[in-house]
């Protein structure tokens, strides 16, 4: 089995000096390898092919057979890296928190530790009144409190 550490090292070297970054490397016991990349300007198929060829050039099929897929981070995939949070700053996201809350709003000011999420919520207008009104809230969300953050896609 090809080690994930080796694959990560090879992929990072292939991405060096390119406007891309490594999101994830997966390798199954039967050497089915998936390398996921992203970039601030997105990733096209030519870049995926280029990175795939660079990785294949460093692996030897005679020693160990493998299946390699290099793809861009999917639009519905959760955000994992700070670079992905930065790429999607000022966009609408859905954050599922470890405490069970699900918040949907615009993400701003992402860092490696937290981000701000501005969302709307219906609340009581005044105590005792039945009619609720929409209010805007901004909450600091710590990344350690997050299960997943995904882009909201609207058609």
Short mmCIF file of N, CA and C in Angstrom, two decimals:
data_model
loop_
_atom_site.label_atom_id
_atom_site.label_comp_id
_atom_site.label_asym_id
_atom_site.label_seq_id
_atom_site.Cartn_x
_atom_site.Cartn_y
_atom_site.Cartn_z
N UNK A 1 0.84 -1.18 0.00
CA UNK A 1 0.00 0.00 0.00
C UNK A 1 0.89 1.25 0.00
N UNK A 2 0.53 2.20 -0.83
CA UNK A 2 1.27 3.46 -0.90
C UNK A 2 0.84 4.32 0.28
N UNK A 3 1.81 4.90 0.98
CA UNK A 3 1.48 5.65 2.19
C UNK A 3 0.90 7.03 1.87
N UNK A 4 -0.02 7.45 2.73
CA UNK A 4 -0.64 8.76 2.58
C UNK A 4 0.40 9.86 2.76
N UNK A 5 1.36 9.64 3.64
CA UNK A 5 2.43 10.62 3.88
C UNK A 5 3.24 10.85 2.60
N UNK A 6 3.59 9.77 1.92
CA UNK A 6 4.34 9.88 0.66
C UNK A 6 3.50 10.60 -0.39
N UNK A 7 2.24 10.22 -0.51
CA UNK A 7 1.36 10.85 -1.51
C UNK A 7 1.18 12.34 -1.23
N UNK A 8 1.02 12.69 0.03
CA UNK A 8 0.86 14.09 0.41
C UNK A 8 2.12 14.88 0.03
N UNK A 9 3.26 14.31 0.33
CA UNK A 9 4.53 14.96 0.00
C UNK A 9 4.68 15.17 -1.51
N UNK A 10 4.38 14.14 -2.28
CA UNK A 10 4.48 14.23 -3.75
C UNK A 10 3.49 15.27 -4.29
N UNK A 11 2.27 15.25 -3.77
CA UNK A 11 1.25 16.20 -4.25
C UNK A 11 1.63 17.63 -3.90
N UNK A 12 2.12 17.86 -2.69
CA UNK A 12 2.53 19.21 -2.30
C UNK A 12 3.69 19.71 -3.16
N UNK A 13 4.60 18.81 -3.49
CA UNK A 13 5.72 19.20 -4.37
C UNK A 13 5.22 19.53 -5.77
N UNK A 14 4.24 18.77 -6.27
CA UNK A 14 3.68 19.03 -7.59
C UNK A 14 2.93 20.36 -7.63
N UNK A 15 2.39 20.78 -6.50
CA UNK A 15 1.63 22.03 -6.42
C UNK A 15 2.50 23.25 -6.14
N UNK A 16 3.76 23.00 -5.76
CA UNK A 16 4.66 24.10 -5.43
C UNK A 16 4.78 25.06 -6.62
N UNK A 17 4.79 26.33 -6.34
CA UNK A 17 4.91 27.39 -7.36
C UNK A 17 3.70 27.47 -8.29
N UNK A 18 2.57 26.92 -7.85
CA UNK A 18 1.33 27.03 -8.63
C UNK A 18 0.30 27.72 -7.73
N UNK A 19 -0.68 28.38 -8.33
CA UNK A 19 -1.69 29.07 -7.51
C UNK A 19 -2.75 28.11 -6.96
N UNK A 20 -2.32 26.95 -6.53
CA UNK A 20 -3.20 25.90 -6.05
C UNK A 20 -2.75 25.42 -4.68
N UNK A 21 -3.64 24.74 -3.98
CA UNK A 21 -3.27 24.15 -2.70
C UNK A 21 -3.95 22.79 -2.55
N UNK A 22 -3.32 21.96 -1.74
CA UNK A 22 -3.81 20.61 -1.49
C UNK A 22 -4.90 20.65 -0.43
N UNK A 23 -6.04 20.04 -0.73
CA UNK A 23 -7.15 19.99 0.22
C UNK A 23 -7.14 18.65 0.97
N UNK A 24 -6.98 17.57 0.23
CA UNK A 24 -7.06 16.26 0.86
C UNK A 24 -6.38 15.20 0.00
N UNK A 25 -5.90 14.16 0.67
CA UNK A 25 -5.36 12.99 0.01
C UNK A 25 -5.97 11.78 0.69
N UNK A 26 -6.57 10.90 -0.11
CA UNK A 26 -7.14 9.67 0.42
C UNK A 26 -6.50 8.50 -0.32
N UNK A 27 -6.21 7.44 0.41
CA UNK A 27 -5.64 6.25 -0.21
C UNK A 27 -6.22 5.03 0.49
N UNK A 28 -6.91 4.19 -0.27
CA UNK A 28 -7.51 2.99 0.30
C UNK A 28 -6.47 1.87 0.38
N UNK A 29 -6.83 0.79 1.04
CA UNK A 29 -5.94 -0.36 1.21
C UNK A 29 -5.56 -0.98 -0.14
N UNK A 30 -6.43 -0.85 -1.14
CA UNK A 30 -6.11 -1.41 -2.46
C UNK A 30 -5.58 -0.34 -3.43
N UNK A 31 -4.99 0.72 -2.86
CA UNK A 31 -4.31 1.79 -3.62
C UNK A 31 -5.22 2.55 -4.59
N UNK A 32 -6.43 2.82 -4.17
CA UNK A 32 -7.28 3.75 -4.90
C UNK A 32 -7.01 5.11 -4.27
N UNK A 33 -6.35 5.98 -5.04
CA UNK A 33 -5.85 7.26 -4.54
C UNK A 33 -6.72 8.39 -5.07
N UNK A 34 -7.13 9.28 -4.16
CA UNK A 34 -7.86 10.47 -4.55
C UNK A 34 -7.15 11.69 -3.98
N UNK A 35 -6.77 12.59 -4.87
CA UNK A 35 -6.11 13.84 -4.48
C UNK A 35 -7.06 14.97 -4.83
N UNK A 36 -7.39 15.80 -3.84
CA UNK A 36 -8.30 16.92 -4.04
C UNK A 36 -7.51 18.21 -3.90
N UNK A 37 -7.63 19.07 -4.92
CA UNK A 37 -6.92 20.34 -4.94
C UNK A 37 -7.91 21.49 -5.10
N UNK A 38 -7.45 22.68 -4.80
CA UNK A 38 -8.28 23.87 -4.96
C UNK A 38 -7.36 25.05 -5.22
N UNK A 39 -7.93 26.17 -5.57
CA UNK A 39 -7.17 27.39 -5.81
C UNK A 39 -8.08 28.59 -5.63
N UNK A 40 -7.49 29.72 -5.36
CA UNK A 40 -8.29 30.93 -5.15
C UNK A 40 -9.10 31.30 -6.39
N UNK A 41 -8.62 30.93 -7.56
CA UNK A 41 -9.34 31.21 -8.80
C UNK A 41 -10.01 29.95 -9.36
N UNK A 42 -10.11 28.91 -8.55
CA UNK A 42 -10.70 27.65 -9.01
C UNK A 42 -9.65 26.77 -9.66
N UNK A 43 -10.10 25.63 -10.14
CA UNK A 43 -9.20 24.65 -10.76
C UNK A 43 -9.86 24.14 -12.03
N UNK A 44 -9.12 24.16 -13.14
CA UNK A 44 -9.68 23.61 -14.37
C UNK A 44 -9.12 22.22 -14.62
N UNK A 45 -9.66 21.54 -15.60
CA UNK A 45 -9.30 20.16 -15.90
C UNK A 45 -7.83 20.03 -16.29
N UNK A 46 -7.31 21.04 -16.99
CA UNK A 46 -5.90 20.98 -17.40
C UNK A 46 -4.96 20.96 -16.20
N UNK A 47 -5.31 21.71 -15.16
CA UNK A 47 -4.49 21.70 -13.93
C UNK A 47 -4.56 20.34 -13.25
N UNK A 48 -5.75 19.74 -13.23
CA UNK A 48 -5.89 18.40 -12.62
C UNK A 48 -5.03 17.38 -13.37
N UNK A 49 -5.04 17.45 -14.70
CA UNK A 49 -4.24 16.54 -15.52
C UNK A 49 -2.75 16.77 -15.26
N UNK A 50 -2.35 18.02 -15.19
CA UNK A 50 -0.95 18.38 -14.93
C UNK A 50 -0.48 17.81 -13.59
N UNK A 51 -1.27 17.96 -12.56
CA UNK A 51 -0.91 17.46 -11.23
C UNK A 51 -0.92 15.94 -11.23
N UNK A 52 -1.89 15.34 -11.89
CA UNK A 52 -1.96 13.88 -11.98
C UNK A 52 -0.69 13.31 -12.63
N UNK A 53 -0.27 13.93 -13.70
CA UNK A 53 0.95 13.46 -14.40
C UNK A 53 2.20 13.64 -13.54
N UNK A 54 2.25 14.73 -12.80
CA UNK A 54 3.41 14.97 -11.92
C UNK A 54 3.46 13.92 -10.81
N UNK A 55 2.31 13.53 -10.29
CA UNK A 55 2.27 12.50 -9.25
C UNK A 55 2.63 11.14 -9.85
N UNK A 56 2.05 10.82 -11.00
CA UNK A 56 2.35 9.54 -11.65
C UNK A 56 3.83 9.39 -11.98
N UNK A 57 4.48 10.50 -12.31
CA UNK A 57 5.91 10.45 -12.65
C UNK A 57 6.76 10.04 -11.45
N UNK A 58 6.24 10.25 -10.25
CA UNK A 58 6.98 9.91 -9.03
C UNK A 58 6.64 8.53 -8.47
N UNK A 59 5.59 7.91 -8.99
CA UNK A 59 5.19 6.58 -8.52
C UNK A 59 5.58 5.53 -9.55
N UNK A 60 5.80 4.30 -9.11
CA UNK A 60 6.23 3.22 -9.99
C UNK A 60 5.16 2.14 -10.01
N UNK A 61 4.48 2.01 -11.14
CA UNK A 61 3.42 0.99 -11.27
C UNK A 61 3.97 -0.43 -11.24
N UNK A 62 5.24 -0.60 -11.58
CA UNK A 62 5.84 -1.94 -11.54
C UNK A 62 6.01 -2.42 -10.10
N UNK A 63 6.26 -1.49 -9.19
CA UNK A 63 6.40 -1.86 -7.78
C UNK A 63 5.04 -2.03 -7.10
N UNK A 64 4.11 -1.13 -7.40
CA UNK A 64 2.80 -1.18 -6.77
C UNK A 64 1.77 -0.55 -7.69
N UNK A 65 0.75 -1.31 -8.06
CA UNK A 65 -0.29 -0.79 -8.95
C UNK A 65 -1.22 0.12 -8.14
N UNK A 66 -1.81 1.11 -8.81
CA UNK A 66 -2.69 2.06 -8.15
C UNK A 66 -3.65 2.65 -9.14
N UNK A 67 -4.69 3.25 -8.61
CA UNK A 67 -5.66 4.02 -9.39
C UNK A 67 -5.63 5.43 -8.83
N UNK A 68 -5.37 6.42 -9.69
CA UNK A 68 -5.20 7.80 -9.24
C UNK A 68 -6.26 8.71 -9.85
N UNK A 69 -6.89 9.50 -8.99
CA UNK A 69 -7.83 10.53 -9.43
C UNK A 69 -7.40 11.84 -8.78
N UNK A 70 -7.24 12.86 -9.61
CA UNK A 70 -6.97 14.21 -9.11
C UNK A 70 -8.16 15.06 -9.51
N UNK A 71 -8.79 15.69 -8.52
CA UNK A 71 -9.98 16.50 -8.80
C UNK A 71 -9.95 17.79 -7.99
N UNK A 72 -10.82 18.69 -8.39
CA UNK A 72 -10.95 19.94 -7.63
C UNK A 72 -11.97 19.72 -6.52
N UNK A 73 -11.88 20.54 -5.50
CA UNK A 73 -12.84 20.46 -4.40
C UNK A 73 -14.23 20.71 -4.95
N UNK A 74 -15.16 19.85 -4.62
CA UNK A 74 -16.52 19.97 -5.13
C UNK A 74 -17.28 21.12 -4.50
N UNK A 75 -18.23 21.62 -5.22
CA UNK A 75 -18.99 22.77 -4.75
C UNK A 75 -19.81 22.44 -3.50
N UNK A 76 -20.18 21.19 -3.31
CA UNK A 76 -20.96 20.80 -2.14
C UNK A 76 -20.12 20.24 -1.01
N UNK A 77 -18.81 20.13 -1.23
CA UNK A 77 -17.93 19.58 -0.21
C UNK A 77 -17.75 20.57 0.94
N UNK A 78 -17.58 20.06 2.14
CA UNK A 78 -17.34 20.98 3.27
C UNK A 78 -15.99 21.68 3.14
N UNK A 79 -15.92 22.89 3.66
CA UNK A 79 -14.66 23.63 3.69
C UNK A 79 -13.77 23.01 4.75
N UNK A 80 -12.49 22.82 4.43
CA UNK A 80 -11.57 22.19 5.37
C UNK A 80 -10.41 23.10 5.76
N UNK A 81 -9.88 23.82 4.80
CA UNK A 81 -8.67 24.60 5.03
C UNK A 81 -8.97 26.09 5.15
N UNK A 82 -8.09 26.79 5.84
CA UNK A 82 -8.23 28.24 5.97
C UNK A 82 -8.27 28.89 4.59
N UNK A 83 -7.47 28.39 3.66
CA UNK A 83 -7.47 28.95 2.31
C UNK A 83 -8.85 28.85 1.66
N UNK A 84 -9.58 27.77 1.92
CA UNK A 84 -10.93 27.63 1.37
C UNK A 84 -11.88 28.63 2.04
N UNK A 85 -11.73 28.82 3.34
CA UNK A 85 -12.55 29.82 4.02
C UNK A 85 -12.28 31.21 3.43
N UNK A 86 -11.02 31.53 3.20
CA UNK A 86 -10.66 32.82 2.62
C UNK A 86 -11.22 32.97 1.21
N UNK A 87 -11.16 31.89 0.44
CA UNK A 87 -11.66 31.91 -0.93
C UNK A 87 -13.16 32.23 -0.97
N UNK A 88 -13.88 31.76 0.03
CA UNK A 88 -15.34 31.91 0.04
C UNK A 88 -15.82 32.99 1.01
N UNK A 89 -14.92 33.90 1.38
CA UNK A 89 -15.31 35.01 2.24
C UNK A 89 -16.39 35.84 1.55
N UNK A 90 -17.33 36.34 2.31
CA UNK A 90 -18.46 37.14 1.83
C UNK A 90 -19.46 36.35 1.01
N UNK A 91 -19.44 35.04 1.16
CA UNK A 91 -20.42 34.19 0.47
C UNK A 91 -21.32 33.55 1.51
N UNK A 92 -22.49 33.10 1.05
CA UNK A 92 -23.44 32.47 1.96
C UNK A 92 -23.02 31.02 2.21
N UNK A 93 -23.00 30.66 3.49
CA UNK A 93 -22.62 29.31 3.89
C UNK A 93 -23.64 28.76 4.90
N UNK A 94 -23.60 27.46 5.05
CA UNK A 94 -24.36 26.80 6.10
C UNK A 94 -23.36 26.15 7.04
N UNK A 95 -23.41 26.54 8.30
CA UNK A 95 -22.51 25.99 9.31
C UNK A 95 -23.31 25.09 10.24
N UNK A 96 -22.88 23.84 10.37
CA UNK A 96 -23.47 22.92 11.33
C UNK A 96 -22.49 22.86 12.49
N UNK A 97 -22.99 23.24 13.67
CA UNK A 97 -22.12 23.31 14.84
C UNK A 97 -22.22 22.04 15.67
N UNK A 98 -21.20 21.80 16.46
CA UNK A 98 -21.16 20.60 17.30
C UNK A 98 -22.27 20.58 18.34
N UNK A 99 -22.80 21.76 18.70
CA UNK A 99 -23.89 21.81 19.67
C UNK A 99 -25.25 21.53 19.03
N UNK A 100 -25.26 21.20 17.73
CA UNK A 100 -26.49 20.84 17.02
C UNK A 100 -27.13 21.97 16.26
N UNK A 101 -26.70 23.21 16.48
CA UNK A 101 -27.29 24.34 15.75
C UNK A 101 -26.85 24.32 14.29
N UNK A 102 -27.74 24.82 13.46
CA UNK A 102 -27.45 24.97 12.04
C UNK A 102 -27.70 26.44 11.70
N UNK A 103 -26.65 27.14 11.29
CA UNK A 103 -26.75 28.55 10.97
C UNK A 103 -26.46 28.76 9.50
N UNK A 104 -27.25 29.62 8.87
CA UNK A 104 -27.03 29.92 7.46
C UNK A 104 -26.94 31.43 7.30
N UNK A 105 -25.82 31.88 6.73
CA UNK A 105 -25.64 33.31 6.56
C UNK A 105 -24.37 33.61 5.78
N UNK A 106 -23.98 34.86 5.80
CA UNK A 106 -22.79 35.30 5.07
C UNK A 106 -21.58 35.23 5.99
N UNK A 107 -20.54 34.55 5.50
CA UNK A 107 -19.31 34.38 6.27
C UNK A 107 -18.34 35.51 5.94
N UNK A 108 -17.79 36.13 6.99
CA UNK A 108 -16.79 37.18 6.81
C UNK A 108 -15.64 36.96 7.79
N UNK A 109 -14.56 37.65 7.55
CA UNK A 109 -13.39 37.68 8.43
C UNK A 109 -12.89 36.31 8.86
N UNK A 110 -12.74 35.36 7.91
CA UNK A 110 -12.26 34.04 8.31
C UNK A 110 -10.78 34.06 8.68
N UNK A 111 -10.45 33.31 9.72
CA UNK A 111 -9.06 33.09 10.12
C UNK A 111 -8.90 31.60 10.34
N UNK A 112 -7.72 31.19 10.78
CA UNK A 112 -7.52 29.77 11.04
C UNK A 112 -8.23 29.32 12.32
N UNK A 113 -8.75 30.26 13.11
CA UNK A 113 -9.41 29.91 14.37
C UNK A 113 -10.92 30.20 14.39
N UNK A 114 -11.38 31.16 13.59
CA UNK A 114 -12.79 31.55 13.66
C UNK A 114 -13.21 32.32 12.42
N UNK A 115 -14.51 32.61 12.35
CA UNK A 115 -15.05 33.49 11.31
C UNK A 115 -16.32 34.12 11.86
N UNK A 116 -16.76 35.17 11.19
CA UNK A 116 -18.02 35.82 11.56
C UNK A 116 -19.11 35.32 10.63
N UNK A 117 -20.29 35.10 11.19
CA UNK A 117 -21.43 34.66 10.39
C UNK A 117 -22.59 35.61 10.67
N UNK A 118 -23.08 36.26 9.61
CA UNK A 118 -24.21 37.18 9.73
C UNK A 118 -25.44 36.48 9.16
N UNK A 119 -26.47 36.36 9.98
CA UNK A 119 -27.67 35.64 9.57
C UNK A 119 -28.91 36.35 10.08
N UNK A 120 -30.06 36.00 9.50
CA UNK A 120 -31.34 36.58 9.90
C UNK A 120 -32.14 35.53 10.67
N UNK A 121 -32.89 36.04 11.67
CA UNK A 121 -33.69 35.15 12.50
C UNK A 121 -34.94 35.89 12.95
N UNK A 122 -36.08 35.18 13.01
CA UNK A 122 -37.31 35.78 13.50
C UNK A 122 -37.31 35.75 15.01
N UNK A 123 -37.57 36.91 15.60
CA UNK A 123 -37.60 37.03 17.06
C UNK A 123 -38.82 37.86 17.47
N UNK A 124 -39.19 37.77 18.74
CA UNK A 124 -40.30 38.56 19.25
C UNK A 124 -39.96 40.04 19.14
N UNK A 125 -40.96 40.81 18.72
CA UNK A 125 -40.77 42.25 18.57
C UNK A 125 -40.59 42.90 19.94
N UNK A 126 -41.49 42.60 20.82
CA UNK A 126 -41.42 43.09 22.20
C UNK A 126 -41.97 41.97 23.08
N UNK A 127 -41.54 41.92 24.32
CA UNK A 127 -42.10 40.90 25.21
C UNK A 127 -43.62 41.02 25.29
N UNK A 128 -44.30 39.90 25.13
CA UNK A 128 -45.76 39.90 25.23
C UNK A 128 -46.47 40.05 23.89
N UNK A 129 -45.79 40.54 22.87
CA UNK A 129 -46.42 40.68 21.55
C UNK A 129 -46.20 39.40 20.77
N UNK A 130 -47.23 38.98 20.03
CA UNK A 130 -47.15 37.72 19.31
C UNK A 130 -46.42 37.84 17.98
N UNK A 131 -46.51 38.97 17.36
CA UNK A 131 -45.90 39.14 16.03
C UNK A 131 -44.38 39.13 16.15
N UNK A 132 -43.75 38.31 15.30
CA UNK A 132 -42.29 38.24 15.29
C UNK A 132 -41.76 39.04 14.10
N UNK A 133 -40.55 39.54 14.24
CA UNK A 133 -39.91 40.30 13.18
C UNK A 133 -38.54 39.71 12.88
N UNK A 134 -38.08 39.96 11.67
CA UNK A 134 -36.74 39.49 11.27
C UNK A 134 -35.68 40.43 11.84
N UNK A 135 -34.67 39.86 12.44
CA UNK A 135 -33.54 40.63 12.94
C UNK A 135 -32.26 40.00 12.41
N UNK A 136 -31.28 40.85 12.23
CA UNK A 136 -29.97 40.37 11.75
C UNK A 136 -29.03 40.22 12.94
N UNK A 137 -28.32 39.10 12.96
CA UNK A 137 -27.36 38.81 14.02
C UNK A 137 -26.01 38.50 13.39
N UNK A 138 -24.95 38.88 14.07
CA UNK A 138 -23.60 38.50 13.67
C UNK A 138 -22.98 37.76 14.84
N UNK A 139 -22.51 36.55 14.55
CA UNK A 139 -21.96 35.69 15.59
C UNK A 139 -20.54 35.28 15.22
N UNK A 140 -19.67 35.28 16.20
CA UNK A 140 -18.32 34.75 16.00
C UNK A 140 -18.40 33.24 16.17
N UNK A 141 -17.98 32.52 15.15
CA UNK A 141 -18.03 31.06 15.19
C UNK A 141 -16.60 30.54 15.24
N UNK A 142 -16.27 29.81 16.28
CA UNK A 142 -14.94 29.22 16.40
C UNK A 142 -14.89 27.95 15.57
N UNK A 143 -13.83 27.79 14.81
CA UNK A 143 -13.72 26.63 13.92
C UNK A 143 -13.70 25.31 14.69
N UNK A 144 -13.23 25.34 15.92
CA UNK A 144 -13.22 24.12 16.72
C UNK A 144 -14.63 23.69 17.13
N UNK A 145 -15.60 24.60 17.05
CA UNK A 145 -16.99 24.30 17.39
C UNK A 145 -17.82 23.86 16.18
N UNK A 146 -17.18 23.77 15.02
CA UNK A 146 -17.88 23.50 13.77
C UNK A 146 -17.74 22.03 13.37
N UNK A 147 -18.88 21.44 12.99
CA UNK A 147 -18.84 20.10 12.38
C UNK A 147 -18.52 20.26 10.89
N UNK A 148 -19.35 21.06 10.20
CA UNK A 148 -19.14 21.29 8.77
C UNK A 148 -19.55 22.71 8.39
N UNK A 149 -18.90 23.22 7.37
CA UNK A 149 -19.29 24.48 6.73
C UNK A 149 -19.31 24.21 5.24
N UNK A 150 -20.45 24.48 4.62
CA UNK A 150 -20.60 24.28 3.18
C UNK A 150 -21.17 25.55 2.54
N UNK A 151 -20.81 25.75 1.28
CA UNK A 151 -21.40 26.86 0.52
C UNK A 151 -22.87 26.59 0.30
N UNK A 152 -23.68 27.65 0.30
CA UNK A 152 -25.09 27.53 -0.04
C UNK A 152 -25.19 27.82 -1.53
N UNK A 153 -25.79 26.90 -2.25
CA UNK A 153 -25.94 27.04 -3.69
C UNK A 153 -27.39 27.38 -3.99
N UNK A 154 -27.60 28.46 -4.69
CA UNK A 154 -28.96 28.88 -5.08
C UNK A 154 -29.05 28.89 -6.60
N UNK A 155 -30.18 28.39 -7.10
CA UNK A 155 -30.40 28.39 -8.55
C UNK A 155 -31.52 29.33 -8.91
#
